[in-house]
Coordinates of N, CA and C in Angstrom, one line a residue:
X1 N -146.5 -67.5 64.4 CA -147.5 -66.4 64.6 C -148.4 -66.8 65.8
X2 N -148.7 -65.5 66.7 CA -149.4 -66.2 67.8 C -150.9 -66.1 67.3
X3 N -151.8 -67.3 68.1 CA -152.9 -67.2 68.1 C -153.8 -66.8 69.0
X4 N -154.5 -65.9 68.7 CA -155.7 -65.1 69.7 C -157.1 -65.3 69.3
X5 N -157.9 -65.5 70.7 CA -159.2 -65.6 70.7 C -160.2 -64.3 70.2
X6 N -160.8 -64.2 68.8 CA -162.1 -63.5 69.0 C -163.3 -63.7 69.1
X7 N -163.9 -62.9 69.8 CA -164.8 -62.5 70.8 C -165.9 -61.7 69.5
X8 N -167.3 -62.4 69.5 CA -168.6 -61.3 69.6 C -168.7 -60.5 70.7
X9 N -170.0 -59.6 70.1 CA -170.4 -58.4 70.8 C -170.7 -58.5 72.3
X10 N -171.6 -59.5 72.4 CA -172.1 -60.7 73.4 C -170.9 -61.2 74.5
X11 N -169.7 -61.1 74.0 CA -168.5 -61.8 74.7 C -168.2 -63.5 74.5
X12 N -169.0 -63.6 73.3 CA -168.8 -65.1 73.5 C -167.4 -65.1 72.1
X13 N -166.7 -66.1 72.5 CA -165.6 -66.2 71.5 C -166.0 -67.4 70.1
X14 N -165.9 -66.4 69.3 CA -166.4 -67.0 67.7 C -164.9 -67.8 66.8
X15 N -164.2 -67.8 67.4 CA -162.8 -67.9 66.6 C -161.9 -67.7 66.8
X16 N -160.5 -67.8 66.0 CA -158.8 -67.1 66.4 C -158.8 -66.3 65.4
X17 N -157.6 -66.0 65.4 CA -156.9 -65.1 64.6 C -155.5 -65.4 64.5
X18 N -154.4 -65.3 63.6 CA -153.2 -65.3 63.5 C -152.8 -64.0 63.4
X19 N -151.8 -63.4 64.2 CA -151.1 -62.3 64.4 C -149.7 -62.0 63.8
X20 N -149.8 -61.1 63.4 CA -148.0 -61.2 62.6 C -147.3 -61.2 63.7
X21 N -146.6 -61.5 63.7 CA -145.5 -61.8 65.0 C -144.4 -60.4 64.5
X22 N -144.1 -59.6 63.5 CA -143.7 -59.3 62.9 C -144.2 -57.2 63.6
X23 N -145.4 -57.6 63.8 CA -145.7 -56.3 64.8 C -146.5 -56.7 66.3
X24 N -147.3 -57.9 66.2 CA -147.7 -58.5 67.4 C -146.1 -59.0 68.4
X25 N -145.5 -59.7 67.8 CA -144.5 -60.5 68.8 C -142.9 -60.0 68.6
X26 N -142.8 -58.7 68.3 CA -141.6 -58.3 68.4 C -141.0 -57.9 69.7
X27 N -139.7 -57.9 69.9 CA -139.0 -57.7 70.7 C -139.2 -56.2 71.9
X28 N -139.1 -56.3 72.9 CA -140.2 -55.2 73.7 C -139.1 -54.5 74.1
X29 N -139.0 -53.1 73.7 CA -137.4 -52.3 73.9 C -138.3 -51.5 75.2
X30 N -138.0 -51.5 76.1 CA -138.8 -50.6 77.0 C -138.0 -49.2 77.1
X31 N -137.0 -48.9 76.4 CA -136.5 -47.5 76.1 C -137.1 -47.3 75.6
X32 N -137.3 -47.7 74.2 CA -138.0 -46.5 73.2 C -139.2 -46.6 73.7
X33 N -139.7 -47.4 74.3 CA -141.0 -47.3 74.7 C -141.6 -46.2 75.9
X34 N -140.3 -45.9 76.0 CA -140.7 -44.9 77.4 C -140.5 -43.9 76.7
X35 N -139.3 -43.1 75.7 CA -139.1 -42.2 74.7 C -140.1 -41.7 74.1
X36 N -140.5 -42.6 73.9 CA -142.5 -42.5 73.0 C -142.9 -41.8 74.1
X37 N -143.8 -42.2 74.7 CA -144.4 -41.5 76.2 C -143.8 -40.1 76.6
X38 N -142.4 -40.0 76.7 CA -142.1 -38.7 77.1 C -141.9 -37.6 76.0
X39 N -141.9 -38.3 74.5 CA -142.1 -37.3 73.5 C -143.6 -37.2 73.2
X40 N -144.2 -37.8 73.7 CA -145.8 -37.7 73.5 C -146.4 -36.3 74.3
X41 N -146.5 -36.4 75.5 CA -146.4 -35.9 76.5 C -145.8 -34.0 76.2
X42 N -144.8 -34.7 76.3 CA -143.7 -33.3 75.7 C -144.7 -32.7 74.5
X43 N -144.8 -33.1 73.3 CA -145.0 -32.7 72.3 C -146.7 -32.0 72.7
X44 N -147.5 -32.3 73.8 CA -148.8 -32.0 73.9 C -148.6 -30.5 74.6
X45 N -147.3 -30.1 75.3 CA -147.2 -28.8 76.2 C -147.5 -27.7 75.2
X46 N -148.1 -27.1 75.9 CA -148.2 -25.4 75.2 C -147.0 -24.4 75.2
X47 N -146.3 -24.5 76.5 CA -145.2 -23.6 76.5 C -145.9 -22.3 76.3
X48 N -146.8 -21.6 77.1 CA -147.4 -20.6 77.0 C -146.6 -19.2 77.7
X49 N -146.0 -19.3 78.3 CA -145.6 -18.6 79.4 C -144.4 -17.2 78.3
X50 N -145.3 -16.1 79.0 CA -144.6 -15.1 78.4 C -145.0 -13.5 79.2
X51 N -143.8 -12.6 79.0 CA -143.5 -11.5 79.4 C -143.1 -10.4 78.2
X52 N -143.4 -9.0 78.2 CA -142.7 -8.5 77.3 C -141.6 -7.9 77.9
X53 N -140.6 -7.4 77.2 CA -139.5 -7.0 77.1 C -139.6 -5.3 76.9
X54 N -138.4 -4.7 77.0 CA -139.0 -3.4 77.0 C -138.7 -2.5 75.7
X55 N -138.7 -3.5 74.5 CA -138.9 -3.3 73.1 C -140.4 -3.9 72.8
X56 N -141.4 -4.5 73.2 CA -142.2 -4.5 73.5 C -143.8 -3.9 74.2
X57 N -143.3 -3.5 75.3 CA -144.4 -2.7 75.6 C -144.6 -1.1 75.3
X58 N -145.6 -0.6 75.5 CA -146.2 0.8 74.8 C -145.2 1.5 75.7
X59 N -145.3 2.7 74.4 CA -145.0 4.4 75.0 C -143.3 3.8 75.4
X60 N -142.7 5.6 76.2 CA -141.7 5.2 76.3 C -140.4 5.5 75.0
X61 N -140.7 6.3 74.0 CA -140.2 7.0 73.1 C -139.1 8.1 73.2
X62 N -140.0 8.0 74.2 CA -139.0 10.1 74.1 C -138.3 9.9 75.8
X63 N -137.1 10.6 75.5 CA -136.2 10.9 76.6 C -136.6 11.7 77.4
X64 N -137.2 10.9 79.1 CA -138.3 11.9 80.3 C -137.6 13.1 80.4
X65 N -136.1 13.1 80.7 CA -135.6 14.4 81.2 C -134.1 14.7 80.3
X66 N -133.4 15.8 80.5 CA -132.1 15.6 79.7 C -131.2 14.9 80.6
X67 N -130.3 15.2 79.3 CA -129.3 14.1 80.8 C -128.6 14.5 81.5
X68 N -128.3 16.0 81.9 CA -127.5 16.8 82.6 C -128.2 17.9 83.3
X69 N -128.0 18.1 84.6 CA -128.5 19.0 85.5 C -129.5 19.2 86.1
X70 N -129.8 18.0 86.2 CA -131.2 18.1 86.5 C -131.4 17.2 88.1
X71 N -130.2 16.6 88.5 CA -129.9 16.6 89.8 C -130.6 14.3 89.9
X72 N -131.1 14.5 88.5 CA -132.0 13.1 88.8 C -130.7 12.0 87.9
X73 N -130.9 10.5 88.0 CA -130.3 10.1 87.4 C -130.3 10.2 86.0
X74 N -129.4 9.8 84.8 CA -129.7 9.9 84.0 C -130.9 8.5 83.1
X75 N -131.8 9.0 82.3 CA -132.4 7.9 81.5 C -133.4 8.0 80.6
X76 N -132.9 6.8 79.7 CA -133.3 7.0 78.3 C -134.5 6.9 77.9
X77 N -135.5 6.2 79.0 CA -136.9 5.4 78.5 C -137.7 5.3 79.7
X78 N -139.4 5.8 79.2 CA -140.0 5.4 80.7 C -140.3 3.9 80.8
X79 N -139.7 3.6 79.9 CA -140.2 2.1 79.8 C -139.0 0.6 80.1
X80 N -137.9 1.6 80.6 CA -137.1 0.3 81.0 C -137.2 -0.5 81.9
X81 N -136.6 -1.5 82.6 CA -137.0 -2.2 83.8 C -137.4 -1.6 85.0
X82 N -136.6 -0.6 85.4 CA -136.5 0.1 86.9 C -137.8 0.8 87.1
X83 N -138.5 1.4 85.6 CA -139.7 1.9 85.6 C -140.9 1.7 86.0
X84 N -141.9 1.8 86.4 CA -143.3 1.3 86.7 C -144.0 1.2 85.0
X85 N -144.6 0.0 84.5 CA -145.1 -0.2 83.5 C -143.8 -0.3 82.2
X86 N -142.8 -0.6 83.3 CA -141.9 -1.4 82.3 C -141.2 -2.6 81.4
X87 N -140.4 -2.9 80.8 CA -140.4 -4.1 80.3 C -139.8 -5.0 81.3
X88 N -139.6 -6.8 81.2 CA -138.9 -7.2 82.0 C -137.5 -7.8 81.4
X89 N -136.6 -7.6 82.4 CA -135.5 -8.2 81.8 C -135.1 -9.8 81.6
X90 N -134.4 -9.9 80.2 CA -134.8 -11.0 79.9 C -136.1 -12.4 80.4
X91 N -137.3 -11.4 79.8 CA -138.5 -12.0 79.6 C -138.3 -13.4 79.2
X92 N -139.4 -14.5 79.9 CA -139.5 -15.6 79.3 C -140.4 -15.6 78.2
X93 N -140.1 -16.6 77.3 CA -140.7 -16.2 75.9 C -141.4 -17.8 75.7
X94 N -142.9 -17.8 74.9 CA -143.0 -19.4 74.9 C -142.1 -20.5 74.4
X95 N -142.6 -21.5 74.6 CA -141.0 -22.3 74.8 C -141.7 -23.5 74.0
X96 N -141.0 -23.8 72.9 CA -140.9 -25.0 72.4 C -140.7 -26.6 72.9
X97 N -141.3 -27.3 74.1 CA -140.6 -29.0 74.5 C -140.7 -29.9 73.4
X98 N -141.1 -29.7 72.1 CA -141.2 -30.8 71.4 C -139.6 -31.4 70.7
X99 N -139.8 -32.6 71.1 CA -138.4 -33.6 70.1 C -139.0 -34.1 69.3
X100 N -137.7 -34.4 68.7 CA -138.2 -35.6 67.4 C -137.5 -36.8 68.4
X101 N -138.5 -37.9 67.4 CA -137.9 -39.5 67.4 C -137.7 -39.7 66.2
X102 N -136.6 -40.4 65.9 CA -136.7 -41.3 65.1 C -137.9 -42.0 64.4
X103 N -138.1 -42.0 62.8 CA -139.1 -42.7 62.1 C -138.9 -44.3 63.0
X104 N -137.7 -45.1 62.9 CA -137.5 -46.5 62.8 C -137.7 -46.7 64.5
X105 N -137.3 -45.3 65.5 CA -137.4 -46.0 67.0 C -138.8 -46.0 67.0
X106 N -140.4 -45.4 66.6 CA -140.9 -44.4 66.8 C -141.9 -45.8 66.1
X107 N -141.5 -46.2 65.6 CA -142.0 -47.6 64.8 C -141.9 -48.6 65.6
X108 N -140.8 -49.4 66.2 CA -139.7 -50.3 67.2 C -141.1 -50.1 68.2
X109 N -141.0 -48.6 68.8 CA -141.8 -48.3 70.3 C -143.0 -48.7 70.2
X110 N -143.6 -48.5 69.4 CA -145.2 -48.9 68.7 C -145.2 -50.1 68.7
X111 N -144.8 -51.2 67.8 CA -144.5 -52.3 67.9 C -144.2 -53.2 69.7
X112 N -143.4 -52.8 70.1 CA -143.2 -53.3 71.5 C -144.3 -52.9 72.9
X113 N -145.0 -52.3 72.5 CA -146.2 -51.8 73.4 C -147.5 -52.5 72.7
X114 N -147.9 -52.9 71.5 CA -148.6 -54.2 71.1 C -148.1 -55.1 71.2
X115 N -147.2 -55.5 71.1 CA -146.4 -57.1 71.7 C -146.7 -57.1 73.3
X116 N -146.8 -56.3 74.1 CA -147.0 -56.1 75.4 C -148.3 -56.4 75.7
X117 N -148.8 -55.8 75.1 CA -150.5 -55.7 75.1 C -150.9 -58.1 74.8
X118 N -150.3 -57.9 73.6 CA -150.3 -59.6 73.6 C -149.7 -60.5 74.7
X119 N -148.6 -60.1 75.0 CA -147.5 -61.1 75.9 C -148.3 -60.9 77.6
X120 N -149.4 -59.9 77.4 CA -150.0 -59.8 79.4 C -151.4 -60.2 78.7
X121 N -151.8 -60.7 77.7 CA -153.3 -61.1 78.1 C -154.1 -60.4 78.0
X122 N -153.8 -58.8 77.5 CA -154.6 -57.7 77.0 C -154.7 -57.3 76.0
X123 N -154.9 -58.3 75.4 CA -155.4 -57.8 73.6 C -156.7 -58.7 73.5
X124 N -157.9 -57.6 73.3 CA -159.2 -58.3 72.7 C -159.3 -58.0 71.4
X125 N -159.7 -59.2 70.4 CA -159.9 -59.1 69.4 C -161.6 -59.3 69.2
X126 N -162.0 -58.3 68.5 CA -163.8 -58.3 68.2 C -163.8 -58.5 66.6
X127 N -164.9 -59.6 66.8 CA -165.1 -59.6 65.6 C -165.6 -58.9 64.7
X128 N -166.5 -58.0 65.2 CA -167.2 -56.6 64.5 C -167.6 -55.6 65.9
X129 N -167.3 -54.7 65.3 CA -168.2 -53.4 66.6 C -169.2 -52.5 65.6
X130 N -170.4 -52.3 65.7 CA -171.4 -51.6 64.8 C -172.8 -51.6 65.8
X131 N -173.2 -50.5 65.9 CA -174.0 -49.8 66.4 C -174.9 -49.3 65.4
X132 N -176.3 -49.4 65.4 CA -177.5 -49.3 64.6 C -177.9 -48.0 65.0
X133 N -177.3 -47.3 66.4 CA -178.0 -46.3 66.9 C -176.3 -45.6 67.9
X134 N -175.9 -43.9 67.9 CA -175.1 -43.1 68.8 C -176.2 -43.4 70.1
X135 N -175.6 -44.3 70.6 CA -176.2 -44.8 72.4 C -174.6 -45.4 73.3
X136 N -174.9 -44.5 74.8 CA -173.7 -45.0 75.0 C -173.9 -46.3 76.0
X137 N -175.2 -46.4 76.3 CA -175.8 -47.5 77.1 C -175.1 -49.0 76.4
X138 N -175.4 -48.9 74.8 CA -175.7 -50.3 74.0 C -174.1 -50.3 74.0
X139 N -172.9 -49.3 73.8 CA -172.0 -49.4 73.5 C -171.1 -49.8 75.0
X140 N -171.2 -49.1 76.1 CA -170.9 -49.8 77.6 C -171.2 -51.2 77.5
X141 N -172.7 -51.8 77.2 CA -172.9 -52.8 77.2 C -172.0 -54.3 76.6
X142 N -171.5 -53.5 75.6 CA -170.2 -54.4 74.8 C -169.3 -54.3 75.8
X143 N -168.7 -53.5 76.3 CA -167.7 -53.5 77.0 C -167.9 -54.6 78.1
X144 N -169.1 -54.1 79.0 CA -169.5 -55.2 80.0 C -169.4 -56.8 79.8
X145 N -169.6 -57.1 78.3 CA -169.6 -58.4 78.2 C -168.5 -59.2 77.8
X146 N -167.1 -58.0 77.7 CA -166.1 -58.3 77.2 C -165.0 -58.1 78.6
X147 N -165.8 -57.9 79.8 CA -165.6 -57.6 81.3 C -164.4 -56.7 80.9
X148 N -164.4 -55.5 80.7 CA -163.6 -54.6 80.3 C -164.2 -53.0 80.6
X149 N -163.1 -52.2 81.9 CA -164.0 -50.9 82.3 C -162.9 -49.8 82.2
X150 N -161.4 -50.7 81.7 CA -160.7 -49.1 81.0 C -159.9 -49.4 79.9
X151 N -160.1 -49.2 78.6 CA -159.3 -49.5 77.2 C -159.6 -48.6 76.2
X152 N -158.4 -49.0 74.9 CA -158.5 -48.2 74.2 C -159.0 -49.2 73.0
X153 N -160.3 -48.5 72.3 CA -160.9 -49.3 71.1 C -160.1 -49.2 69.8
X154 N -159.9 -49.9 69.1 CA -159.5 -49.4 68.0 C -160.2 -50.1 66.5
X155 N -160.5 -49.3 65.8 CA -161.4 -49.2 64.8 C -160.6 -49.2 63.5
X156 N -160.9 -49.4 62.3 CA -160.3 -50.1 61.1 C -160.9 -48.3 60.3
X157 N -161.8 -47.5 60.5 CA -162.7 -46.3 60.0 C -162.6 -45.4 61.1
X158 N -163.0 -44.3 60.5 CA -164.0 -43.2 61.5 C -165.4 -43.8 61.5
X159 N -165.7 -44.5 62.5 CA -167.1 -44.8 62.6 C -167.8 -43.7 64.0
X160 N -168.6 -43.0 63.4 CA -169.1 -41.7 64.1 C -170.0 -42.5 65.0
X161 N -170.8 -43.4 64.8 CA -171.9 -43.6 65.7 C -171.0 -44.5 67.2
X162 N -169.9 -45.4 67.1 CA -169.2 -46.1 68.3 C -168.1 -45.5 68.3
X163 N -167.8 -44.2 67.5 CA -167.1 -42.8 68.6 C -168.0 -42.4 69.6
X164 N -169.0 -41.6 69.0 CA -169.7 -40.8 70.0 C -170.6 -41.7 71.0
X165 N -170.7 -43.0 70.9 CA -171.3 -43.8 72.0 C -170.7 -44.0 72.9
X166 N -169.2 -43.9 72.9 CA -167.8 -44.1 73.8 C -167.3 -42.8 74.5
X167 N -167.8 -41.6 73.7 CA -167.5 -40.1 74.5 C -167.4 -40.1 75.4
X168 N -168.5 -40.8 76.1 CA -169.3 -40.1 77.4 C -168.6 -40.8 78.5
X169 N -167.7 -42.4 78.3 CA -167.4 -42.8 78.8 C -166.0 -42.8 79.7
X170 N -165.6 -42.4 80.8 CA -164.2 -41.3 81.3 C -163.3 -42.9 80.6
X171 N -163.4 -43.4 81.0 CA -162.2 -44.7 81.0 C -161.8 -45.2 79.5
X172 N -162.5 -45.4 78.6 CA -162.8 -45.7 77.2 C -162.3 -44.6 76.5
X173 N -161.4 -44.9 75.5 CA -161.1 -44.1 74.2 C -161.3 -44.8 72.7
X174 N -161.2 -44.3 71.8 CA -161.9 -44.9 70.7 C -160.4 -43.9 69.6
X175 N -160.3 -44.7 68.8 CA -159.2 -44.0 67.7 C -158.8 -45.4 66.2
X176 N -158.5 -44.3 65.8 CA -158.6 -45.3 63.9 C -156.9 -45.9 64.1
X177 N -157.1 -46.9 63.2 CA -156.0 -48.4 62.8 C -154.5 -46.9 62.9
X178 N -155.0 -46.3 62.0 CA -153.3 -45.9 61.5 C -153.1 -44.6 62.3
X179 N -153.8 -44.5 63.5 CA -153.8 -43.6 64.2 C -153.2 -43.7 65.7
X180 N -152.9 -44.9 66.2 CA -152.9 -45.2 67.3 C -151.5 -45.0 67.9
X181 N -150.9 -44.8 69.0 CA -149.9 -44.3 69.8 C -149.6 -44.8 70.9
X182 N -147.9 -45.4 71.1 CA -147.8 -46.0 72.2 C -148.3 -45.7 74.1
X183 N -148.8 -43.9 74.0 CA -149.4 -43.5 75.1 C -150.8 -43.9 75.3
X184 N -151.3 -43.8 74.3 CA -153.1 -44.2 74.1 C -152.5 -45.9 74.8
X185 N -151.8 -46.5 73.8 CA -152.2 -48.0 74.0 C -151.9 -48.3 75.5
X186 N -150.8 -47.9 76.1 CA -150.1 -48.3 77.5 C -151.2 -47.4 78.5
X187 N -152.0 -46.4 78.2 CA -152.9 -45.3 79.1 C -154.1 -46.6 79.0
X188 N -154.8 -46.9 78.7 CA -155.7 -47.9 78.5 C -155.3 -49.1 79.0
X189 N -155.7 -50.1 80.3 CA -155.4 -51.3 81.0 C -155.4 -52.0 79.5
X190 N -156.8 -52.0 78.9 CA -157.0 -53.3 78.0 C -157.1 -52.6 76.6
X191 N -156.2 -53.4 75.5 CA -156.4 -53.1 73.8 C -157.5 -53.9 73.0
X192 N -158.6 -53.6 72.8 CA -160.0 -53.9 71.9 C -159.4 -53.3 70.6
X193 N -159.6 -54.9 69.7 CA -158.9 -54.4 68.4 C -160.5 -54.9 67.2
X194 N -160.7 -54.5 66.7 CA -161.9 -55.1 65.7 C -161.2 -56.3 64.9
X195 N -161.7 -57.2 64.2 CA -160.8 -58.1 63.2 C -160.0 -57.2 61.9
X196 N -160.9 -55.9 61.4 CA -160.4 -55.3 60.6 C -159.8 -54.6 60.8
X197 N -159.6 -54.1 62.5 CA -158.6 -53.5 62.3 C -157.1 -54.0 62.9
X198 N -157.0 -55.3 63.4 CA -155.5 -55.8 63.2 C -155.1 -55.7 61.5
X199 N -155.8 -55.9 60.7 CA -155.5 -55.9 59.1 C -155.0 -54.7 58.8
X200 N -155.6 -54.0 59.4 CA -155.2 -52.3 58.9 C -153.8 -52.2 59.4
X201 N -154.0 -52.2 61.1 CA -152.6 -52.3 61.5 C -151.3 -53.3 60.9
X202 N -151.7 -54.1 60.4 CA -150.4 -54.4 60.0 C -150.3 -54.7 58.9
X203 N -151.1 -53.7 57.6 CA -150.9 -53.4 56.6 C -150.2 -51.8 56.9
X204 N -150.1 -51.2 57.9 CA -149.8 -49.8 57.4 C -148.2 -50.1 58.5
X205 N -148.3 -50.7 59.4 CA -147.3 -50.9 60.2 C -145.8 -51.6 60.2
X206 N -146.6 -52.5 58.7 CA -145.3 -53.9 59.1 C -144.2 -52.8 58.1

């Protein structure tokens, strides 16, 4: 199991920790790891984009003229394409980008982007994060002393008061143990882990 330094609030280092090697030191598939990323990504699109068709838009019921003698072409609808305030032919309709992953790659990928985070020297482990007061001064201030100005925190709870002290911060994200994603973790230079919450993680993970 590897061993890592934690770190007080202060930045002074109080201790180690043993890591499961088991989700800390597994094998680093940089496929799935990129798969993650592009189904993350993917899965965030809106696919908004839309036109109606000319079963869709108003009016357009009744037949403008007959269909014989009238010297004009013949036609069924004021509402077809060729019309002004007509439908369009084959309209784009919103669009679905989301894939699935696999439960087990989707696991593997997660796993190899924390092993990453260990194997380059960017994994902080804190021994506690708790704020007496939502301040984002006192909450930067931890970061400063842990010389760290872009990461993703990760928290063992929803703790509301060192969420909202981190909001304000562009670089800094904040997100719970069983919540975390190999885009958050790899989008973030450095991973700040609390002591409780590597426990979480690799009670919900292994």
């Amino acid at each position: 199991m590897a061993n890592v330094s934690v770190f007080n609030m202060e930045g002074n280092e109080v201790g180690t920790i043993e890591l499961n090697d088991e989700i800390f030191g597994a094998d680093i598939n940089e496929h799935l790891v990129h798969m993650s990323v592009v189904q993350h990504l993917a899965n965030k699109r809106q696919g908004t984009q839309k036109a109606r068709t000319r079963g869709e838009v108003s009016g357009g019921g009744r037949k403008p003229w007959r269909q014989k003698g009238t010297g004009h072409a013949r036609q069924g609808s004021t509402r077809a394409p060729q019309w002004k305030g007509g439908g369009v032919v084959f309209a784009p309709v919103p669009r679905d980008y989301s894939f699935k992953l696999n439960k087990k790659e989707k696991r593997a990928a997660l796993k190899s982007a924390l092993t990453s985070r260990v194997v380059n020297g960017k994994l902080i482990v804190l021994d506690e994060l708790k704020l007496d007061e939502i301040k984002t001064k006192k909450f930067k201030a931890v970061m400063d002393n842990l010389k760290v100005k872009k990461a993703l925190v990760v928290l063992k709870d929803q703790d509301k008061t060192v969420m909202m002290s981190a909001r304000n911060l562009p670089n800094i994200a904040t997100v719970r143990a069983d919540m975390i994603n190999v885009y958050d973790i790899l989008k973030g230079d450095t991973l700040v882990v609390t002591r409780e919450a590597v426990a979480r993680i690799e009670e919900v993970f292994a």
